[in-house]
Amino acid sequence: MITYNDGLFTITTDSFTYQMKKDAFGHLLHLYYGSPIEGDASSLLSLRDRGFSAVPYEAGLDRSYSYDYLPLEVSVLGDGDFRTPGIIIEQEDGTLSASFRYLCHRIYKGGALLEGLPCGRIDDGESLEITLKEDLSGAELILTYTAKDSSLLRGMKLVAKDKKITLKKALYSMDTIAMDQDVIWFDGRHCSERNKKRAHIDTSTLTFSSRRGATSHQMNNSFILCSHETTEDHGEAVLLSLLWSGSFTFFAEKDQYDSVRCGLGAGSEFFSYDLKNQELVLPQLLLTYSPNGLGDLSVKNNRFVTNYIRRKMTGGLKNPVLLNNWEATYFDFNGDKLISIAKEAKNLGCDLFVLDDGWFGKRNDDYSSLGDWFENRDKLGMSLDELSARIKSLGIGFGLWVEPEMVSEDSDLYRKHPEWALAVPGKAPTRGRHQLVLDLSNREVVEYIKNTLDDLINRGNLDFMKWDYNRFITDFHSSVTLPGRIEYDYIKGLYSIFEYLGNKHPSLLIEGCSGGGGRFDLGMLYYTPQSWLSDDTDAIERIDIEFGSSYIYPISSFGSHVSAVPNHQTKRVTPLFTRSSVAMLGSYGLELDPTKLSEEEKAEIRREIKEYKELCPIIKDGDFYRLLNTPDASCCLSISEDKKDGVLIAVRRLSHGNPKDHYVRLKGLDNKTLYRLGDKVFYGSFLMNYGLLLPFTYSEDLEAIRVRIKAL
Ligand code: DGJ
């Protein structure tokens, strides 16, 4: 429910209350965000003289009122608030000052629909729209709030009038009065994405960002704010996650009175967007709240993402188990080899064969051909449509790898259109994986990509596309777009391609990828319902990547494959059952050459695929709980929403002489229900309050167990 009463805006669901107030001068104060409350939270504000804090002119001689300490909904540089601002506006004459005041508001049914940007697909919720007007330029800032279950989507749009303004920073802020808080972030590197880290918020400002033009492996654009005491099972926590795939900035700081401010939004130092009689819609921010710890927070958030953000496929292959040939062949294949792999994949029970890098132009390594999206007939020994038809005749779907945002200097496309690559005139462009980035802020380039891919999908009769992105943007200079606009316009261009392809080919499943999980975010999940999780295919390393990612995204969105041993990244030899168990925590697939497997391995993989297909509804629609994650062992549980059917998966790393036992307490079950686990039967209350002895055999390193949990 959303109410407005004498300047007080209250957004309440069964799970939270979010409250704001228009003050006497029209500024919007942020009052409260947490478990549901009744009443006006402004009664907690302490108005007293604060030394050296600026006072708004309208407050006259009253020194007790200052935006330097009051919790604000919109924090702006140059309006008497010395804390880190969320928004910086440069006026036409270069002045860094702005002041936003209430103009009007409306409350309406349904969600806020954003054109050309990802947004929550909510038809039955309620939304609030508040319009603020800026004193100097007359520009309007339109704030939107859509509440549903435990989540709130915030939106911002800036509408400039006939005075030019430049938006230099555009972050959502969250102010909380005097509370000890921690921030959790997810950092990493290529092959090691989303490591969970935690720090106490203090007076020095913590900032995390990506200035890479993409979300990045190095820092995810989701953060958790929680009380200092919050654990996996107890305490308040809020997840903030941007529906955005480009550069971003986050900060968190404690002010002089111990109140916490954090900010999160699109754009880095490269962002500077000038507007005159134009508007800019900023990406939405998802906030999910839980009073019951980080485990419950992930469950709630993942349900919301599954129901309202992540793309739902209507036609096409349903949860296909795929085989991807990258680690099987790298660039070294021909059409016959691919067909023999696809045939064996079909025999094992796969639904889809995905042909990875190396099928186009004259690409036999990563030095050339990006941009030339026509098949290499000499290498394949046939045309793309023939290859596709022959693979499909085996009774298996066909998918193709593309990297449409990139261009190799050694390509026909670059020779024809060097101006389509982002590069700074007079300066040699910086290369990444020997390639340049196409200028997706240029409509001509976007149109070219749309048409090329449309043609490719038709010619290849594609069921699936793996969309890769293997370097970040360094040279923010376009032949058509002002430099400060590129970060934003590039991503809008990218989204417009997904919109186009989604409308034209509704049953085409697109898997996001950026050298693994370098652009894994809610913006991408809105268009590409799954993403290749990491280029590290080692099962043991992937457990940590899966656990880290599960704080933010549903596990079924993780492209998860069983790879060959020794593993290509770590050289580790992990038992097949363990590799498969870890891959089951995601959208399952194979990343190996099935023609090289022994008959025994093939039989095991066949059984594993069959089992995954049985478990898939739980993995896809159920709730995921992390039960244990230590250097010694990890354990997690996926349980259907009706709490009747689940699977527990645990992996123990190194063996020890005289090993200790491993016990876990289960979560998400029904206390009074009897569950069968193998040949034993337990009440939910027993498993959740006392626990379960994990049935490891302790006979070898890297041992996995899977326990099916079924309500009687
Ligand atoms: C990076 C991806 O993450 C890999 O899976 C593979 O597709 C390569 N690119 C191909 O170049």
XYZ file of C-alpha atoms and ligand atoms in Angstrom, residues 326 356-357 401 433 466 468 470 513 515-516 532 535, ligand 1:
24
model
C 34.984 -24.580 -26.459
C 31.678 -21.698 -29.759
C 34.350 -19.338 -31.105
C 28.723 -18.219 -30.166
C 42.494 -9.718 -26.380
C 26.020 -17.398 -26.572
C 30.299 -13.051 -25.420
C 35.859 -10.300 -24.041
C 28.902 -14.171 -21.208
C 34.950 -14.105 -20.428
C 32.738 -16.032 -17.982
C 28.119 -18.342 -18.346
C 35.816 -19.201 -17.401
C 35.341 -16.486 -23.405
C 34.223 -17.382 -22.926
O 33.959 -17.188 -21.571
C 34.584 -18.822 -23.250
O 33.616 -19.686 -22.742
C 34.708 -18.950 -24.735
O 33.475 -18.692 -25.342
C 35.756 -17.980 -25.253
N 35.523 -16.642 -24.812
C 35.815 -18.009 -26.770
O 36.678 -17.086 -27.263
